[in-house]
mmCIF file of C-alpha atoms in Angstrom:
data_model
loop_
_atom_site.group_PDB
_atom_site.id
_atom_site.type_symbol
_atom_site.label_atom_id
_atom_site.label_comp_id
_atom_site.label_asym_id
_atom_site.label_seq_id
_atom_site.Cartn_x
_atom_site.Cartn_y
_atom_site.Cartn_z
ATOM 1 C CA UNK A 1 -54.111 25.565 -97.617
ATOM 2 C CA UNK A 2 -56.712 23.139 -98.956
ATOM 3 C CA UNK A 3 -54.253 20.296 -98.431
ATOM 4 C CA UNK A 4 -53.513 21.559 -94.933
ATOM 5 C CA UNK A 5 -57.253 21.562 -94.109
ATOM 6 C CA UNK A 6 -57.564 18.016 -95.442
ATOM 7 C CA UNK A 7 -54.677 16.963 -93.197
ATOM 8 C CA UNK A 8 -56.497 18.452 -90.196
ATOM 9 C CA UNK A 9 -59.649 16.535 -91.081
ATOM 10 C CA UNK A 10 -57.648 13.330 -91.399
ATOM 11 C CA UNK A 11 -56.011 13.831 -88.017
ATOM 12 C CA UNK A 12 -59.333 14.444 -86.297
ATOM 13 C CA UNK A 13 -60.969 11.545 -88.070
ATOM 14 C CA UNK A 14 -58.164 9.192 -87.161
ATOM 15 C CA UNK A 15 -58.338 10.248 -83.521
ATOM 16 C CA UNK A 16 -62.112 9.804 -83.489
ATOM 17 C CA UNK A 17 -61.655 6.352 -85.006
ATOM 18 C CA UNK A 18 -59.312 5.537 -82.167
ATOM 19 C CA UNK A 19 -61.920 6.687 -79.665
ATOM 20 C CA UNK A 20 -64.448 4.332 -81.221
ATOM 21 C CA UNK A 21 -61.932 1.519 -81.459
ATOM 22 C CA UNK A 22 -61.292 1.747 -77.728
ATOM 23 C CA UNK A 23 -64.890 0.844 -76.887
ATOM 24 C CA UNK A 24 -66.363 4.258 -76.153
ATOM 25 C CA UNK A 25 -68.941 3.237 -78.778
ATOM 26 C CA UNK A 26 -69.583 6.798 -79.966
ATOM 27 C CA UNK A 27 -70.474 8.145 -83.390
ATOM 28 C CA UNK A 28 -67.690 9.661 -85.452
ATOM 29 C CA UNK A 29 -68.310 13.438 -85.626
ATOM 30 C CA UNK A 30 -68.007 13.570 -89.427
ATOM 31 C CA UNK A 31 -70.311 12.748 -92.372
ATOM 32 C CA UNK A 32 -70.998 9.066 -92.846
ATOM 33 C CA UNK A 33 -68.937 8.970 -96.050
ATOM 34 C CA UNK A 34 -65.788 9.957 -94.134
ATOM 35 C CA UNK A 35 -64.885 6.285 -93.767
ATOM 36 C CA UNK A 36 -65.250 5.801 -97.515
ATOM 37 C CA UNK A 37 -63.011 8.777 -98.248
ATOM 38 C CA UNK A 38 -60.210 7.122 -96.302
ATOM 39 C CA UNK A 39 -61.331 3.645 -97.383
ATOM 40 C CA UNK A 40 -61.433 2.484 -93.762
ATOM 41 C CA UNK A 41 -64.411 0.250 -92.859
ATOM 42 C CA UNK A 42 -66.346 1.183 -89.735
ATOM 43 C CA UNK A 43 -64.392 -0.212 -86.750
ATOM 44 C CA UNK A 44 -67.647 -0.993 -84.933
ATOM 45 C CA UNK A 45 -68.912 -3.194 -87.775
ATOM 46 C CA UNK A 46 -65.488 -4.764 -88.159
ATOM 47 C CA UNK A 47 -65.400 -5.614 -84.457
ATOM 48 C CA UNK A 48 -68.782 -7.305 -84.690
ATOM 49 C CA UNK A 49 -68.021 -9.256 -87.866
ATOM 50 C CA UNK A 50 -64.547 -10.661 -87.229
ATOM 51 C CA UNK A 51 -62.305 -11.319 -84.254
ATOM 52 C CA UNK A 52 -59.260 -10.763 -86.426
ATOM 53 C CA UNK A 53 -60.353 -7.456 -87.947
ATOM 54 C CA UNK A 54 -59.528 -5.254 -84.970
ATOM 55 C CA UNK A 55 -55.713 -5.530 -85.025
ATOM 56 C CA UNK A 56 -55.820 -5.411 -88.832
ATOM 57 C CA UNK A 57 -57.766 -2.158 -88.725
ATOM 58 C CA UNK A 58 -55.322 -0.710 -86.220
ATOM 59 C CA UNK A 59 -52.481 -1.628 -88.510
ATOM 60 C CA UNK A 60 -54.256 -0.087 -91.499
ATOM 61 C CA UNK A 61 -54.818 3.181 -89.653
ATOM 62 C CA UNK A 62 -51.217 3.255 -88.476
ATOM 63 C CA UNK A 63 -50.009 2.755 -92.037
ATOM 64 C CA UNK A 64 -52.007 5.800 -93.105
ATOM 65 C CA UNK A 65 -50.486 7.913 -90.352
ATOM 66 C CA UNK A 66 -46.981 7.491 -91.775
ATOM 67 C CA UNK A 67 -47.671 9.323 -95.089
ATOM 68 C CA UNK A 68 -49.717 11.898 -93.203
ATOM 69 C CA UNK A 69 -46.677 12.642 -91.027
ATOM 70 C CA UNK A 70 -44.481 12.971 -94.105
ATOM 71 C CA UNK A 71 -47.012 15.359 -95.607
ATOM 72 C CA UNK A 72 -47.007 17.419 -92.458
ATOM 73 C CA UNK A 73 -43.284 18.005 -92.686
ATOM 74 C CA UNK A 74 -43.832 19.694 -96.050
ATOM 75 C CA UNK A 75 -47.093 21.438 -95.133
ATOM 76 C CA UNK A 76 -45.871 22.908 -91.847
ATOM 77 C CA UNK A 77 -42.817 24.426 -93.513
ATOM 78 C CA UNK A 78 -45.021 26.150 -96.110
ATOM 79 C CA UNK A 79 -47.670 27.715 -93.861
ATOM 80 C CA UNK A 80 -47.471 31.257 -92.449
ATOM 81 C CA UNK A 81 -45.594 31.681 -89.151
ATOM 82 C CA UNK A 82 -48.848 32.265 -87.276
ATOM 83 C CA UNK A 83 -49.899 28.675 -88.073
ATOM 84 C CA UNK A 84 -46.611 26.967 -87.310
ATOM 85 C CA UNK A 85 -47.607 26.264 -83.720
ATOM 86 C CA UNK A 86 -50.898 24.718 -84.835
ATOM 87 C CA UNK A 87 -49.133 22.558 -87.392
ATOM 88 C CA UNK A 88 -46.680 21.345 -84.786
ATOM 89 C CA UNK A 89 -49.508 20.448 -82.436
ATOM 90 C CA UNK A 90 -51.268 18.471 -85.145
ATOM 91 C CA UNK A 91 -48.058 16.686 -86.016
ATOM 92 C CA UNK A 92 -47.685 15.856 -82.347
ATOM 93 C CA UNK A 93 -51.245 14.553 -82.406
ATOM 94 C CA UNK A 94 -50.380 12.131 -85.177
ATOM 95 C CA UNK A 95 -47.349 10.875 -83.259
ATOM 96 C CA UNK A 96 -49.534 10.453 -80.201
ATOM 97 C CA UNK A 97 -52.086 8.563 -82.290
ATOM 98 C CA UNK A 98 -49.337 6.185 -83.385
ATOM 99 C CA UNK A 99 -48.439 5.539 -79.757
ATOM 100 C CA UNK A 100 -52.101 4.962 -78.877
ATOM 101 C CA UNK A 101 -52.489 2.468 -81.701
ATOM 102 C CA UNK A 102 -49.395 0.557 -80.591
ATOM 103 C CA UNK A 103 -50.621 0.368 -76.993
ATOM 104 C CA UNK A 104 -54.134 -0.560 -78.137
ATOM 105 C CA UNK A 105 -52.770 -3.370 -80.277
ATOM 106 C CA UNK A 106 -50.830 -4.739 -77.311
ATOM 107 C CA UNK A 107 -53.788 -4.401 -74.973
ATOM 108 C CA UNK A 108 -56.116 -6.084 -77.444
ATOM 109 C CA UNK A 109 -53.985 -9.200 -77.250
ATOM 110 C CA UNK A 110 -54.900 -9.458 -73.540
ATOM 111 C CA UNK A 111 -58.626 -9.089 -74.178
ATOM 112 C CA UNK A 112 -60.678 -12.331 -73.863
ATOM 113 C CA UNK A 113 -62.105 -11.725 -77.330
ATOM 114 C CA UNK A 114 -64.390 -14.711 -77.765
ATOM 115 C CA UNK A 115 -66.043 -14.172 -74.380
ATOM 116 C CA UNK A 116 -66.618 -10.489 -75.077
ATOM 117 C CA UNK A 117 -67.953 -11.143 -78.590
ATOM 118 C CA UNK A 118 -70.440 -13.656 -77.172
ATOM 119 C CA UNK A 119 -71.665 -11.242 -74.523
ATOM 120 C CA UNK A 120 -71.901 -8.445 -77.064
ATOM 121 C CA UNK A 121 -74.185 -10.475 -79.350
ATOM 122 C CA UNK A 122 -76.228 -12.290 -76.711
ATOM 123 C CA UNK A 123 -76.405 -9.841 -73.834
ATOM 124 C CA UNK A 124 -78.135 -6.843 -75.403
ATOM 125 C CA UNK A 125 -77.374 -3.520 -73.732
ATOM 126 C CA UNK A 126 -76.193 -5.277 -70.590
ATOM 127 C CA UNK A 127 -73.716 -7.261 -72.661
ATOM 128 C CA UNK A 128 -72.568 -4.094 -74.383
ATOM 129 C CA UNK A 129 -71.967 -2.540 -70.956
ATOM 130 C CA UNK A 130 -69.674 -5.415 -70.106
ATOM 131 C CA UNK A 131 -67.765 -4.824 -73.350
ATOM 132 C CA UNK A 132 -67.391 -1.159 -72.446
ATOM 133 C CA UNK A 133 -66.195 -2.000 -68.942
ATOM 134 C CA UNK A 134 -63.531 -4.341 -70.275
ATOM 135 C CA UNK A 135 -62.435 -1.724 -72.778
ATOM 136 C CA UNK A 136 -62.185 0.982 -70.125
ATOM 137 C CA UNK A 137 -60.191 -1.324 -67.877
ATOM 138 C CA UNK A 138 -57.736 -2.069 -70.678
ATOM 139 C CA UNK A 139 -57.419 1.394 -72.174
ATOM 140 C CA UNK A 140 -57.926 3.538 -69.065
ATOM 141 C CA UNK A 141 -61.047 5.315 -70.326
ATOM 142 C CA UNK A 142 -63.387 7.143 -67.957
ATOM 143 C CA UNK A 143 -66.817 8.730 -68.273
ATOM 144 C CA UNK A 144 -67.879 12.049 -66.785
ATOM 145 C CA UNK A 145 -71.029 13.501 -65.232
ATOM 146 C CA UNK A 146 -73.950 11.237 -64.364
ATOM 147 C CA UNK A 147 -72.563 8.451 -66.555
ATOM 148 C CA UNK A 148 -69.515 7.821 -64.350
ATOM 149 C CA UNK A 149 -71.046 4.526 -63.225
ATOM 150 C CA UNK A 150 -73.411 4.127 -66.209
ATOM 151 C CA UNK A 151 -73.361 0.333 -66.146
ATOM 152 C CA UNK A 152 -75.137 -2.560 -64.502
ATOM 153 C CA UNK A 153 -71.847 -4.457 -64.321
ATOM 154 C CA UNK A 154 -71.189 -5.201 -60.666
ATOM 155 C CA UNK A 155 -74.661 -4.078 -59.573
ATOM 156 C CA UNK A 156 -77.008 -6.118 -57.380
ATOM 157 C CA UNK A 157 -80.777 -6.333 -57.240
ATOM 158 C CA UNK A 158 -82.389 -4.935 -54.096
ATOM 159 C CA UNK A 159 -84.023 -7.971 -52.480
ATOM 160 C CA UNK A 160 -85.082 -6.623 -49.076
ATOM 161 C CA UNK A 161 -88.022 -4.473 -50.131
ATOM 162 C CA UNK A 162 -90.979 -3.961 -47.793
ATOM 163 C CA UNK A 163 -94.244 -5.393 -49.042
ATOM 164 C CA UNK A 164 -92.736 -8.450 -50.690
ATOM 165 C CA UNK A 165 -94.365 -11.732 -49.779
ATOM 166 C CA UNK A 166 -94.057 -15.124 -51.447
ATOM 167 C CA UNK A 167 -97.824 -15.274 -51.736
ATOM 168 C CA UNK A 168 -97.857 -12.122 -53.856
ATOM 169 C CA UNK A 169 -95.454 -13.411 -56.506
ATOM 170 C CA UNK A 170 -97.239 -13.518 -59.856
ATOM 171 C CA UNK A 171 -96.385 -15.871 -62.686
ATOM 172 C CA UNK A 172 -97.396 -14.124 -65.891
ATOM 173 C CA UNK A 173 -95.851 -15.235 -69.159
ATOM 174 C CA UNK A 174 -93.880 -13.773 -70.801
ATOM 175 C CA UNK A 175 -93.109 -11.279 -67.983
ATOM 176 C CA UNK A 176 -91.933 -14.060 -65.680
ATOM 177 C CA UNK A 177 -89.750 -15.841 -68.238
ATOM 178 C CA UNK A 178 -86.534 -13.770 -68.092
ATOM 179 C CA UNK A 179 -87.037 -11.383 -65.190
ATOM 180 C CA UNK A 180 -83.408 -10.604 -64.340
ATOM 181 C CA UNK A 181 -82.343 -10.317 -67.989
ATOM 182 C CA UNK A 182 -85.186 -7.885 -68.711
ATOM 183 C CA UNK A 183 -84.415 -5.912 -65.554
ATOM 184 C CA UNK A 184 -80.768 -5.540 -66.528
ATOM 185 C CA UNK A 185 -81.746 -4.467 -70.043
ATOM 186 C CA UNK A 186 -84.183 -1.868 -68.692
ATOM 187 C CA UNK A 187 -81.733 -0.504 -66.129
ATOM 188 C CA UNK A 188 -78.908 -0.278 -68.649
ATOM 189 C CA UNK A 189 -81.108 1.544 -71.167
ATOM 190 C CA UNK A 190 -81.910 4.157 -68.499
ATOM 191 C CA UNK A 191 -78.275 4.566 -67.487
ATOM 192 C CA UNK A 192 -77.295 4.885 -71.148
ATOM 193 C CA UNK A 193 -79.855 7.641 -71.644
ATOM 194 C CA UNK A 194 -78.572 9.526 -68.587
ATOM 195 C CA UNK A 195 -75.039 9.411 -69.989
ATOM 196 C CA UNK A 196 -75.824 10.451 -73.565
ATOM 197 C CA UNK A 197 -74.824 13.755 -75.105
ATOM 198 C CA UNK A 198 -77.222 16.192 -76.736
ATOM 199 C CA UNK A 199 -79.228 17.321 -73.709
ATOM 200 C CA UNK A 200 -80.623 20.864 -73.856
ATOM 201 C CA UNK A 201 -81.297 22.676 -70.579
ATOM 202 C CA UNK A 202 -84.722 24.309 -70.658
ATOM 203 C CA UNK A 203 -85.628 24.895 -67.009
ATOM 204 C CA UNK A 204 -83.711 25.763 -63.855
ATOM 205 C CA UNK A 205 -85.675 26.600 -60.730
ATOM 206 C CA UNK A 206 -85.317 25.941 -56.986
ATOM 207 C CA UNK A 207 -81.946 24.335 -57.611
ATOM 208 C CA UNK A 208 -83.416 21.795 -60.018
ATOM 209 C CA UNK A 209 -82.208 21.635 -63.611
ATOM 210 C CA UNK A 210 -84.343 20.095 -66.333
ATOM 211 C CA UNK A 211 -82.997 18.974 -69.714
ATOM 212 C CA UNK A 212 -84.651 17.620 -72.827
ATOM 213 C CA UNK A 213 -83.491 15.837 -75.959
ATOM 214 C CA UNK A 214 -84.949 13.999 -78.906
ATOM 215 C CA UNK A 215 -85.703 10.318 -78.431
ATOM 216 C CA UNK A 216 -85.056 9.039 -81.940
ATOM 217 C CA UNK A 217 -81.543 7.745 -81.160
ATOM 218 C CA UNK A 218 -82.121 6.406 -77.634
ATOM 219 C CA UNK A 219 -81.345 2.767 -76.918
ATOM 220 C CA UNK A 220 -84.686 1.466 -75.677
ATOM 221 C CA UNK A 221 -83.714 -2.102 -74.941
ATOM 222 C CA UNK A 222 -84.750 -5.354 -76.577
ATOM 223 C CA UNK A 223 -87.389 -7.591 -74.985
ATOM 224 C CA UNK A 224 -89.418 -10.627 -75.931
ATOM 225 C CA UNK A 225 -92.806 -10.036 -77.519
ATOM 226 C CA UNK A 226 -95.326 -9.137 -74.840
ATOM 227 C CA UNK A 227 -92.688 -7.667 -72.494
ATOM 228 C CA UNK A 228 -92.426 -3.910 -72.077
ATOM 229 C CA UNK A 229 -94.495 -1.109 -73.598
ATOM 230 C CA UNK A 230 -96.468 -1.442 -76.804
ATOM 231 C CA UNK A 231 -94.772 -0.060 -79.866
ATOM 232 C CA UNK A 232 -97.885 1.721 -81.154
ATOM 233 C CA UNK A 233 -97.673 5.443 -81.876
ATOM 234 C CA UNK A 234 -94.686 7.564 -82.798
ATOM 235 C CA UNK A 235 -92.522 7.788 -79.692
ATOM 236 C CA UNK A 236 -89.930 9.836 -81.603
ATOM 237 C CA UNK A 237 -92.212 12.898 -81.501
ATOM 238 C CA UNK A 238 -91.987 12.949 -77.702
ATOM 239 C CA UNK A 239 -88.981 14.392 -75.906
ATOM 240 C CA UNK A 240 -87.004 12.514 -73.318
ATOM 241 C CA UNK A 241 -86.782 14.624 -70.154
ATOM 242 C CA UNK A 242 -84.057 14.475 -67.518
ATOM 243 C CA UNK A 243 -83.767 16.431 -64.268
ATOM 244 C CA UNK A 244 -81.318 16.722 -61.381
ATOM 245 C CA UNK A 245 -81.304 18.429 -58.000
ATOM 246 C CA UNK A 246 -79.640 18.103 -54.613
ATOM 247 C CA UNK A 247 -81.456 16.942 -51.502
ATOM 248 C CA UNK A 248 -80.027 17.581 -48.018
ATOM 249 C CA UNK A 249 -80.440 14.022 -46.802
ATOM 250 C CA UNK A 250 -78.578 10.705 -47.186
ATOM 251 C CA UNK A 251 -79.443 8.405 -50.061
ATOM 252 C CA UNK A 252 -81.151 5.893 -47.749
ATOM 253 C CA UNK A 253 -83.527 8.574 -46.440
ATOM 254 C CA UNK A 254 -84.532 9.577 -49.972
ATOM 255 C CA UNK A 255 -84.677 5.967 -51.133
ATOM 256 C CA UNK A 256 -87.158 4.940 -48.447
ATOM 257 C CA UNK A 257 -89.740 7.336 -49.897
ATOM 258 C CA UNK A 258 -89.899 5.145 -53.010
ATOM 259 C CA UNK A 259 -90.003 1.706 -51.395
ATOM 260 C CA UNK A 260 -93.766 1.856 -50.770
ATOM 261 C CA UNK A 261 -96.678 3.820 -52.209
ATOM 262 C CA UNK A 262 -97.198 5.836 -49.009
ATOM 263 C CA UNK A 263 -95.679 9.054 -50.377
ATOM 264 C CA UNK A 264 -96.504 8.827 -54.093
ATOM 265 C CA UNK A 265 -99.389 11.295 -53.959
ATOM 266 C CA UNK A 266 -97.231 13.707 -51.958
ATOM 267 C CA UNK A 267 -94.307 14.008 -54.351
ATOM 268 C CA UNK A 268 -96.321 13.401 -57.541
ATOM 269 C CA UNK A 269 -99.222 15.833 -57.530
ATOM 270 C CA UNK A 270 -100.642 14.474 -60.807
ATOM 271 C CA UNK A 271 -101.008 10.912 -59.517
ATOM 272 C CA UNK A 272 -104.407 9.971 -58.069
ATOM 273 C CA UNK A 273 -104.079 6.180 -57.590
ATOM 274 C CA UNK A 274 -101.219 3.728 -57.120
ATOM 275 C CA UNK A 275 -101.804 0.031 -56.379
ATOM 276 C CA UNK A 276 -99.347 -2.858 -56.282
ATOM 277 C CA UNK A 277 -100.544 -5.803 -58.399
ATOM 278 C CA UNK A 278 -97.906 -8.301 -57.336
ATOM 279 C CA UNK A 279 -94.215 -9.165 -57.535
ATOM 280 C CA UNK A 280 -92.240 -10.750 -60.344
ATOM 281 C CA UNK A 281 -89.346 -11.374 -57.932
ATOM 282 C CA UNK A 282 -87.963 -9.879 -54.722
ATOM 283 C CA UNK A 283 -86.666 -6.784 -56.513
ATOM 284 C CA UNK A 284 -89.428 -6.209 -59.051
ATOM 285 C CA UNK A 285 -93.088 -5.374 -58.612
ATOM 286 C CA UNK A 286 -95.994 -4.604 -60.945
ATOM 287 C CA UNK A 287 -97.995 -1.473 -60.201
ATOM 288 C CA UNK A 288 -101.199 0.040 -61.590
ATOM 289 C CA UNK A 289 -101.403 3.818 -61.363
ATOM 290 C CA UNK A 290 -103.469 6.634 -62.794
ATOM 291 C CA UNK A 291 -103.203 10.376 -63.208
ATOM 292 C CA UNK A 292 -105.817 13.006 -62.445
ATOM 293 C CA UNK A 293 -108.138 14.257 -65.144
ATOM 294 C CA UNK A 294 -107.156 17.703 -66.416
ATOM 295 C CA UNK A 295 -110.170 19.435 -67.951
ATOM 296 C CA UNK A 296 -111.124 17.623 -71.166
ATOM 297 C CA UNK A 297 -108.063 15.370 -70.949
ATOM 298 C CA UNK A 298 -109.041 11.970 -69.552
ATOM 299 C CA UNK A 299 -107.227 10.301 -66.691
ATOM 300 C CA UNK A 300 -104.267 8.254 -67.882
ATOM 301 C CA UNK A 301 -103.656 4.835 -66.390
ATOM 302 C CA UNK A 302 -100.536 2.741 -66.765
ATOM 303 C CA UNK A 303 -99.111 -0.556 -65.576
ATOM 304 C CA UNK A 304 -95.428 -0.475 -64.747
ATOM 305 C CA UNK A 305 -92.662 -2.894 -63.917
ATOM 306 C CA UNK A 306 -90.738 -1.271 -61.028
ATOM 307 C CA UNK A 307 -87.262 -2.655 -60.455
ATOM 308 C CA UNK A 308 -84.871 -1.639 -57.662
ATOM 309 C CA UNK A 309 -81.109 -1.979 -58.053
ATOM 310 C CA UNK A 310 -77.906 -0.857 -56.310
ATOM 311 C CA UNK A 311 -74.860 0.076 -58.364
ATOM 312 C CA UNK A 312 -71.362 -0.771 -57.231
ATOM 313 C CA UNK A 313 -70.576 2.865 -56.281
ATOM 314 C CA UNK A 314 -73.437 2.995 -53.748
ATOM 315 C CA UNK A 315 -75.911 4.691 -56.080
ATOM 316 C CA UNK A 316 -79.470 3.406 -56.282
ATOM 317 C CA UNK A 317 -81.534 2.989 -59.448
ATOM 318 C CA UNK A 318 -85.299 2.591 -59.656
ATOM 319 C CA UNK A 319 -86.156 1.542 -63.205
ATOM 320 C CA UNK A 320 -89.663 1.392 -64.634
ATOM 321 C CA UNK A 321 -91.401 0.695 -67.926
ATOM 322 C CA UNK A 322 -94.937 -0.135 -69.012
ATOM 323 C CA UNK A 323 -96.211 -3.686 -69.152
ATOM 324 C CA UNK A 324 -99.176 -4.821 -71.228
ATOM 325 C CA UNK A 325 -101.693 -5.871 -68.575
ATOM 326 C CA UNK A 326 -105.358 -4.805 -68.983
ATOM 327 C CA UNK A 327 -106.208 -4.359 -65.248
ATOM 328 C CA UNK A 328 -109.946 -4.330 -65.930
ATOM 329 C CA UNK A 329 -110.884 -4.707 -62.249
ATOM 330 C CA UNK A 330 -108.712 -1.773 -61.185
ATOM 331 C CA UNK A 331 -110.165 0.383 -63.950
ATOM 332 C CA UNK A 332 -113.715 -0.548 -63.012
ATOM 333 C CA UNK A 333 -113.250 0.330 -59.323
ATOM 334 C CA UNK A 334 -110.946 3.299 -59.854
ATOM 335 C CA UNK A 335 -111.553 6.968 -59.090
ATOM 336 C CA UNK A 336 -112.268 7.868 -62.721
ATOM 337 C CA UNK A 337 -115.178 6.698 -64.841
ATOM 338 C CA UNK A 338 -112.980 6.364 -67.913
ATOM 339 C CA UNK A 339 -109.260 5.938 -68.502
ATOM 340 C CA UNK A 340 -106.905 6.260 -71.437
ATOM 341 C CA UNK A 341 -103.913 3.925 -71.401
ATOM 342 C CA UNK A 342 -100.492 5.614 -71.269
ATOM 343 C CA UNK A 343 -97.308 3.883 -72.364
ATOM 344 C CA UNK A 344 -94.098 4.573 -70.436
ATOM 345 C CA UNK A 345 -91.186 3.640 -72.679
ATOM 346 C CA UNK A 346 -88.924 3.963 -69.671
ATOM 347 C CA UNK A 347 -88.569 6.106 -66.573
ATOM 348 C CA UNK A 348 -86.214 5.994 -63.662
ATOM 349 C CA UNK A 349 -84.592 7.591 -60.662
ATOM 350 C CA UNK A 350 -80.874 7.573 -59.939
ATOM 351 C CA UNK A 351 -79.837 8.522 -56.393
ATOM 352 C CA UNK A 352 -76.150 9.219 -55.820
ATOM 353 C CA UNK A 353 -74.436 10.050 -52.510
ATOM 354 C CA UNK A 354 -72.774 13.480 -52.145
ATOM 355 C CA UNK A 355 -70.787 15.267 -49.438
ATOM 356 C CA UNK A 356 -69.579 12.127 -47.654
ATOM 357 C CA UNK A 357 -73.092 10.692 -47.769
ATOM 358 C CA UNK A 358 -74.908 13.600 -46.105
ATOM 359 C CA UNK A 359 -76.550 14.734 -49.367
ATOM 360 C CA UNK A 360 -78.173 13.046 -52.340
ATOM 361 C CA UNK A 361 -77.972 13.903 -56.012
ATOM 362 C CA UNK A 362 -81.489 13.168 -57.200
ATOM 363 C CA UNK A 363 -81.685 12.350 -60.931
ATOM 364 C CA UNK A 364 -84.809 11.427 -62.830
ATOM 365 C CA UNK A 365 -85.564 10.614 -66.456
ATOM 366 C CA UNK A 366 -88.677 9.737 -68.454
ATOM 367 C CA UNK A 367 -89.904 9.018 -71.946
ATOM 368 C CA UNK A 368 -93.594 8.295 -72.417
ATOM 369 C CA UNK A 369 -96.476 8.415 -74.868
ATOM 370 C CA UNK A 370 -99.638 9.623 -73.072
ATOM 371 C CA UNK A 371 -101.865 8.076 -75.752
ATOM 372 C CA UNK A 372 -105.299 9.119 -76.933
ATOM 373 C CA UNK A 373 -105.620 12.644 -78.337
ATOM 374 C CA UNK A 374 -102.213 13.441 -76.822
ATOM 375 C CA UNK A 375 -100.588 10.989 -79.232
ATOM 376 C CA UNK A 376 -100.421 13.768 -81.808
ATOM 377 C CA UNK A 377 -98.144 16.705 -82.679
ATOM 378 C CA UNK A 378 -100.262 19.045 -80.513
ATOM 379 C CA UNK A 379 -100.380 16.522 -77.681
ATOM 380 C CA UNK A 380 -96.643 16.098 -77.893
ATOM 381 C CA UNK A 381 -96.111 19.842 -77.519
ATOM 382 C CA UNK A 382 -98.462 19.945 -74.529
ATOM 383 C CA UNK A 383 -96.842 16.922 -72.897
ATOM 384 C CA UNK A 384 -93.341 18.252 -73.480
ATOM 385 C CA UNK A 385 -94.336 21.590 -71.906
ATOM 386 C CA UNK A 386 -95.786 19.881 -68.820
ATOM 387 C CA UNK A 387 -92.561 17.937 -68.393
ATOM 388 C CA UNK A 388 -90.732 21.180 -67.614
ATOM 389 C CA UNK A 389 -92.637 21.753 -64.366
ATOM 390 C CA UNK A 390 -93.172 18.233 -63.028
ATOM 391 C CA UNK A 391 -89.563 17.442 -61.993
ATOM 392 C CA UNK A 392 -89.123 20.771 -60.160
ATOM 393 C CA UNK A 393 -92.322 20.229 -58.192
ATOM 394 C CA UNK A 394 -91.341 16.657 -57.372
ATOM 395 C CA UNK A 395 -87.903 17.483 -55.974
ATOM 396 C CA UNK A 396 -89.385 20.333 -53.914
ATOM 397 C CA UNK A 397 -91.963 17.965 -52.438
ATOM 398 C CA UNK A 398 -89.310 15.355 -51.605
ATOM 399 C CA UNK A 399 -87.307 18.000 -49.752
ATOM 400 C CA UNK A 400 -90.393 19.047 -47.791
ATOM 401 C CA UNK A 401 -91.261 15.474 -46.813
ATOM 402 C CA UNK A 402 -87.733 14.837 -45.566
ATOM 403 C CA UNK A 403 -87.738 18.083 -43.568
ATOM 404 C CA UNK A 404 -91.005 17.024 -41.917
ATOM 405 C CA UNK A 405 -89.547 13.637 -41.056
ATOM 406 C CA UNK A 406 -86.446 15.255 -39.601
ATOM 407 C CA UNK A 407 -88.554 17.618 -37.476
ATOM 408 C CA UNK A 408 -90.669 14.711 -36.209
ATOM 409 C CA UNK A 409 -87.674 12.762 -34.946
ATOM 410 C CA UNK A 410 -87.220 13.000 -31.188
ATOM 411 C CA UNK A 411 -84.420 15.344 -30.192
ATOM 412 C CA UNK A 412 -81.383 13.740 -28.541
ATOM 413 C CA UNK A 413 -81.488 13.835 -24.766
ATOM 414 C CA UNK A 414 -79.714 16.840 -23.222
ATOM 415 C CA UNK A 415 -79.724 15.446 -19.685
ATOM 416 C CA UNK A 416 -76.232 14.767 -18.285
ATOM 417 C CA UNK A 417 -75.315 11.119 -18.171
ATOM 418 C CA UNK A 418 -74.410 9.695 -14.757
ATOM 419 C CA UNK A 419 -70.888 8.439 -14.628
ATOM 420 C CA UNK A 420 -70.231 5.138 -12.856
ATOM 421 C CA UNK A 421 -68.560 5.498 -9.455
#
């Protein structure tokens, strides 16, 4: 039976290798030495290092399936009757793997390899998304849940935002050097986090679910020095928090609440100030905000890049991360006498249409280091606990605001319309 178990492990490993080969870019669910046991180099590294390695690896895997199939014919005949069905299924899995490899080899020939390799190495997470899209198109792969459109490929920046004026465009190096590239990298890192596995549900109230997961393996994006949050502190001790809830209103109605700062203090009860500093481009603004003081915990202030983007399926993404601007004037004239700077690694909202556009799936995600005394194991526990209540309160407030707006709209006229003679 030991040999039979080893055959099962080989089948599952080979199938997981195929999943990685076909651009799902996922970790193999076995110990890292599993590749060494089969003497098969990591397909991901092979893909990066050599254009020619991919079909060679497919051929190598296929060659190892043949003896595995021969072994199955002997193993299946020797196992108890109760396991015959399982053995047959696994043998069928190997045959199916052979067919997948053959089709993958043929499809790979149609892939514009050099173009994809270039984008993979030069485009960061956005380039990787393009690789994934090409792979899914060739191999028919799909993603589930919130990651169904987890890509910036085909998206467009929102360039008709209220408040934008040419005179308010700021030119701050290095923030102004590669605005669109940085925006795509930020947005893709948020979409990737939404779509990752490993989320643990830890709150469910008022129709809002809240999940948490460790942040040590999140893809945080790559930016030039001076762009994005500071790398000080241990961000891995803080949990990434995600939440989702339905809102009985179209996406555009929910979206308009986030286009200006008029409603920030309504749906975010912790926020006490929110000022726009200027615009990097028509879809990206810089904002200085602060939170209320909570007992001995000082007010936190933070400067964020806020980017607005529409995905090709009609969803809307608002992507934010900290930027390293001192904002001394805002701090001096602010509501608090003293501030502690908070670093937002990334945060975002994803609004998706539901029920033929009459409802909105409201998704939010955040990963931040509050700094100061909260940048500690105790502070991390306190911050992670507070994250369980904030999303629920926010979605409730958004629902209330939209209900008030609906009630304030004039009712349609009930008077009969005169018909022309």
